[in-house]
mmCIF file of C-alpha atoms in Angstrom:
data_model
loop_
_atom_site.group_PDB
_atom_site.id
_atom_site.type_symbol
_atom_site.label_atom_id
_atom_site.label_comp_id
_atom_site.label_asym_id
_atom_site.label_seq_id
_atom_site.Cartn_x
_atom_site.Cartn_y
_atom_site.Cartn_z
ATOM 1 C CA UNK A 4 11.718 -8.809 -9.218
ATOM 2 C CA UNK A 5 12.563 -5.615 -11.066
ATOM 3 C CA UNK A 6 16.179 -4.890 -11.972
ATOM 4 C CA UNK A 7 16.870 -1.337 -10.860
ATOM 5 C CA UNK A 8 19.251 0.109 -13.439
ATOM 6 C CA UNK A 9 17.683 3.443 -14.353
ATOM 7 C CA UNK A 10 18.470 6.975 -13.284
ATOM 8 C CA UNK A 11 15.344 8.812 -12.204
ATOM 9 C CA UNK A 12 15.552 12.506 -13.084
ATOM 10 C CA UNK A 13 13.483 14.890 -10.955
ATOM 11 C CA UNK A 14 13.014 18.634 -11.333
ATOM 12 C CA UNK A 15 10.423 21.320 -10.693
ATOM 13 C CA UNK A 16 8.179 21.552 -13.735
ATOM 14 C CA UNK A 17 7.687 25.228 -12.873
ATOM 15 C CA UNK A 18 3.995 24.873 -13.769
ATOM 16 C CA UNK A 19 4.780 24.738 -17.496
ATOM 17 C CA UNK A 20 4.805 22.100 -20.214
ATOM 18 C CA UNK A 21 7.054 24.203 -22.457
ATOM 19 C CA UNK A 22 10.367 22.278 -22.728
ATOM 20 C CA UNK A 23 12.351 25.490 -23.258
ATOM 21 C CA UNK A 24 11.221 27.087 -19.994
ATOM 22 C CA UNK A 25 11.962 26.574 -16.333
ATOM 23 C CA UNK A 26 13.799 23.489 -15.157
ATOM 24 C CA UNK A 27 12.516 21.425 -18.094
ATOM 25 C CA UNK A 28 15.266 22.955 -20.235
ATOM 26 C CA UNK A 29 17.892 21.365 -17.962
ATOM 27 C CA UNK A 30 16.253 17.970 -18.352
ATOM 28 C CA UNK A 31 16.375 18.489 -22.128
ATOM 29 C CA UNK A 32 20.067 19.373 -21.943
ATOM 30 C CA UNK A 33 20.700 16.274 -19.845
ATOM 31 C CA UNK A 34 18.966 14.125 -22.472
ATOM 32 C CA UNK A 35 21.089 15.708 -25.207
ATOM 33 C CA UNK A 36 24.298 14.992 -23.280
ATOM 34 C CA UNK A 37 23.163 11.413 -22.770
ATOM 35 C CA UNK A 38 22.423 10.924 -26.477
ATOM 36 C CA UNK A 39 25.551 12.676 -27.776
ATOM 37 C CA UNK A 40 28.703 10.865 -28.846
ATOM 38 C CA UNK A 41 30.719 13.920 -27.739
ATOM 39 C CA UNK A 42 30.063 13.482 -24.018
ATOM 40 C CA UNK A 43 30.968 10.749 -21.551
ATOM 41 C CA UNK A 44 27.598 10.936 -19.820
ATOM 42 C CA UNK A 45 25.619 7.757 -20.379
ATOM 43 C CA UNK A 46 22.731 6.614 -18.239
ATOM 44 C CA UNK A 47 19.491 4.711 -18.554
ATOM 45 C CA UNK A 48 16.715 7.279 -18.159
ATOM 46 C CA UNK A 49 13.933 5.767 -16.034
ATOM 47 C CA UNK A 50 11.421 8.103 -17.683
ATOM 48 C CA UNK A 51 11.974 6.353 -21.023
ATOM 49 C CA UNK A 52 11.099 2.940 -19.570
ATOM 50 C CA UNK A 53 7.363 3.455 -19.048
ATOM 51 C CA UNK A 54 4.468 4.923 -20.961
ATOM 52 C CA UNK A 55 4.537 8.685 -21.183
ATOM 53 C CA UNK A 56 2.052 10.742 -19.208
ATOM 54 C CA UNK A 57 -0.181 13.217 -21.004
ATOM 55 C CA UNK A 58 -0.796 16.730 -19.763
ATOM 56 C CA UNK A 59 -4.446 15.706 -19.307
ATOM 57 C CA UNK A 60 -3.584 12.712 -17.087
ATOM 58 C CA UNK A 61 -5.016 12.649 -13.600
ATOM 59 C CA UNK A 62 -2.784 13.225 -10.595
ATOM 60 C CA UNK A 63 -3.319 9.580 -9.617
ATOM 61 C CA UNK A 64 -2.158 8.358 -13.049
ATOM 62 C CA UNK A 65 0.875 10.635 -12.919
ATOM 63 C CA UNK A 66 1.848 9.441 -9.424
ATOM 64 C CA UNK A 67 1.389 5.818 -10.455
ATOM 65 C CA UNK A 68 3.736 6.269 -13.456
ATOM 66 C CA UNK A 69 6.325 8.078 -11.359
ATOM 67 C CA UNK A 70 6.328 5.310 -8.751
ATOM 68 C CA UNK A 71 6.707 2.686 -11.478
ATOM 69 C CA UNK A 72 9.743 4.564 -12.783
ATOM 70 C CA UNK A 73 11.236 4.808 -9.291
ATOM 71 C CA UNK A 74 10.888 1.059 -8.782
ATOM 72 C CA UNK A 75 13.217 0.654 -11.786
ATOM 73 C CA UNK A 76 15.743 3.242 -10.574
ATOM 74 C CA UNK A 77 19.127 2.859 -8.935
ATOM 75 C CA UNK A 78 19.564 6.573 -8.183
ATOM 76 C CA UNK A 79 17.828 9.931 -8.536
ATOM 77 C CA UNK A 80 19.327 12.944 -10.257
ATOM 78 C CA UNK A 81 17.634 15.984 -8.728
ATOM 79 C CA UNK A 82 17.974 19.232 -10.678
ATOM 80 C CA UNK A 83 17.788 22.407 -8.588
ATOM 81 C CA UNK A 84 17.828 25.844 -10.203
ATOM 82 C CA UNK A 85 17.031 29.387 -9.148
ATOM 83 C CA UNK A 86 13.424 28.639 -10.184
ATOM 84 C CA UNK A 87 12.960 25.509 -8.059
ATOM 85 C CA UNK A 88 10.029 26.068 -5.742
ATOM 86 C CA UNK A 89 9.814 25.163 -2.044
ATOM 87 C CA UNK A 90 6.488 23.355 -2.337
ATOM 88 C CA UNK A 91 4.932 23.158 -5.804
ATOM 89 C CA UNK A 92 3.961 20.347 -8.110
ATOM 90 C CA UNK A 93 5.153 16.760 -7.874
ATOM 91 C CA UNK A 94 8.793 17.334 -6.900
ATOM 92 C CA UNK A 95 8.281 16.940 -3.149
ATOM 93 C CA UNK A 96 6.235 13.781 -3.750
ATOM 94 C CA UNK A 97 9.105 12.369 -5.858
ATOM 95 C CA UNK A 98 11.763 13.178 -3.243
ATOM 96 C CA UNK A 99 9.643 11.793 -0.416
ATOM 97 C CA UNK A 100 8.995 8.481 -2.191
ATOM 98 C CA UNK A 101 12.585 8.117 -3.445
ATOM 99 C CA UNK A 102 14.086 8.570 0.023
ATOM 100 C CA UNK A 103 11.439 7.138 2.353
ATOM 101 C CA UNK A 104 10.104 4.228 0.339
ATOM 102 C CA UNK A 105 12.651 3.228 -2.318
ATOM 103 C CA UNK A 106 15.834 4.236 -0.411
ATOM 104 C CA UNK A 107 17.308 5.764 -3.570
ATOM 105 C CA UNK A 108 20.504 7.825 -3.212
ATOM 106 C CA UNK A 109 20.120 11.399 -4.458
ATOM 107 C CA UNK A 110 22.518 13.180 -6.767
ATOM 108 C CA UNK A 111 21.553 16.795 -6.135
ATOM 109 C CA UNK A 112 22.671 19.016 -9.016
ATOM 110 C CA UNK A 113 22.661 22.807 -8.904
ATOM 111 C CA UNK A 114 22.508 24.915 -12.055
ATOM 112 C CA UNK A 115 24.698 28.005 -12.234
ATOM 113 C CA UNK A 116 27.609 26.607 -10.196
ATOM 114 C CA UNK A 117 31.047 25.319 -11.215
ATOM 115 C CA UNK A 118 31.636 23.488 -7.941
ATOM 116 C CA UNK A 119 29.929 22.718 -4.633
ATOM 117 C CA UNK A 120 32.225 22.617 -1.593
ATOM 118 C CA UNK A 121 29.730 23.370 1.188
ATOM 119 C CA UNK A 122 26.242 22.112 0.300
ATOM 120 C CA UNK A 123 24.704 23.322 3.564
ATOM 121 C CA UNK A 124 25.120 26.898 2.254
ATOM 122 C CA UNK A 125 22.627 26.041 -0.507
ATOM 123 C CA UNK A 126 19.805 25.108 1.875
ATOM 124 C CA UNK A 127 17.635 28.029 0.705
ATOM 125 C CA UNK A 128 17.378 26.307 -2.689
ATOM 126 C CA UNK A 129 16.188 22.954 -1.346
ATOM 127 C CA UNK A 130 12.562 21.934 -1.896
ATOM 128 C CA UNK A 131 10.637 21.213 1.296
ATOM 129 C CA UNK A 132 10.928 17.392 1.145
ATOM 130 C CA UNK A 133 14.689 17.533 0.527
ATOM 131 C CA UNK A 134 15.189 20.049 3.319
ATOM 132 C CA UNK A 135 13.295 17.849 5.791
ATOM 133 C CA UNK A 136 15.194 14.694 4.792
ATOM 134 C CA UNK A 137 18.583 16.381 4.943
ATOM 135 C CA UNK A 138 17.901 17.728 8.420
ATOM 136 C CA UNK A 139 16.520 14.433 9.742
ATOM 137 C CA UNK A 140 19.439 12.585 8.071
ATOM 138 C CA UNK A 141 17.230 10.136 6.157
ATOM 139 C CA UNK A 142 18.467 11.277 2.723
ATOM 140 C CA UNK A 143 21.732 9.992 1.271
ATOM 141 C CA UNK A 144 22.968 12.697 -1.087
ATOM 142 C CA UNK A 145 25.910 14.019 -2.997
ATOM 143 C CA UNK A 146 25.711 17.681 -4.007
ATOM 144 C CA UNK A 147 27.281 18.647 -7.332
ATOM 145 C CA UNK A 148 27.074 21.347 -9.984
ATOM 146 C CA UNK A 149 24.923 20.727 -13.049
ATOM 147 C CA UNK A 150 27.992 19.936 -15.139
ATOM 148 C CA UNK A 151 28.476 16.992 -17.484
ATOM 149 C CA UNK A 152 31.625 15.494 -15.900
ATOM 150 C CA UNK A 153 30.290 15.778 -12.361
ATOM 151 C CA UNK A 154 26.952 14.228 -13.318
ATOM 152 C CA UNK A 155 28.624 11.418 -15.273
ATOM 153 C CA UNK A 156 30.880 10.533 -12.354
ATOM 154 C CA UNK A 157 28.108 10.656 -9.744
ATOM 155 C CA UNK A 158 25.589 8.654 -11.808
ATOM 156 C CA UNK A 159 28.157 5.911 -12.421
ATOM 157 C CA UNK A 160 29.367 5.862 -8.821
ATOM 158 C CA UNK A 161 26.374 6.298 -6.507
ATOM 159 C CA UNK A 162 23.514 3.828 -6.673
ATOM 160 C CA UNK A 163 21.600 1.295 -4.629
ATOM 161 C CA UNK A 164 23.927 -1.388 -6.072
ATOM 162 C CA UNK A 165 27.302 0.116 -5.222
ATOM 163 C CA UNK A 166 27.970 -0.617 -1.560
ATOM 164 C CA UNK A 167 31.663 0.314 -1.777
ATOM 165 C CA UNK A 168 31.032 3.983 -2.591
ATOM 166 C CA UNK A 169 27.698 4.240 -0.853
ATOM 167 C CA UNK A 170 26.600 7.625 0.379
ATOM 168 C CA UNK A 171 26.208 7.622 4.145
ATOM 169 C CA UNK A 172 25.028 11.163 4.894
ATOM 170 C CA UNK A 173 22.891 13.886 3.349
ATOM 171 C CA UNK A 174 25.717 16.368 2.704
ATOM 172 C CA UNK A 175 28.404 14.587 0.675
ATOM 173 C CA UNK A 176 30.332 16.583 -1.919
ATOM 174 C CA UNK A 177 33.415 16.169 -4.080
ATOM 175 C CA UNK A 178 36.760 17.517 -2.887
ATOM 176 C CA UNK A 179 38.216 20.653 -4.437
ATOM 177 C CA UNK A 180 40.943 18.568 -6.118
ATOM 178 C CA UNK A 181 38.294 16.667 -8.103
ATOM 179 C CA UNK A 182 36.847 19.922 -9.455
ATOM 180 C CA UNK A 183 40.342 21.013 -10.436
ATOM 181 C CA UNK A 184 40.889 17.705 -12.224
ATOM 182 C CA UNK A 185 37.662 18.212 -14.184
ATOM 183 C CA UNK A 186 38.679 21.795 -15.082
ATOM 184 C CA UNK A 187 35.806 23.402 -13.162
ATOM 185 C CA UNK A 188 38.101 25.175 -10.700
ATOM 186 C CA UNK A 189 41.586 26.691 -11.031
#
């Protein structure tokens, strides 16, 4: 039996392997926060637990590695930006497997926001698989800004192991008072 203690990070690769472009730059920033002594964010990155995938790997090899990483994950951190595509690349595959097969709670982060108080207003940004699973109520999600304190709190709080604070619907969000406490809202 595999102990599921990792955080699986998913994002649209934006059809590039350049780490300074598209949504890959947010994954890089997340890794820097995680490695830094100056931030409270600490999580076990599921992508670091298996062999890396080369750009020349087959789709089957890539999917196999991603599924192996999900099996070791307690939650998924989904990065959504203005560049996230409706139906491109592996992102929809990752969301579908995380929700339908592994029952992983989703921490949906949005770049460019200081707070999220009505996630349903962001539905135009959702990739196809997320949109479908929110509307059929099979996804368990919390929607937050791509901010260090919000991510740290959500990663530590929402997982397959934590039944007390378990997400029960697809449109959870933090209250305005929490954003004020973090300094993200006046």
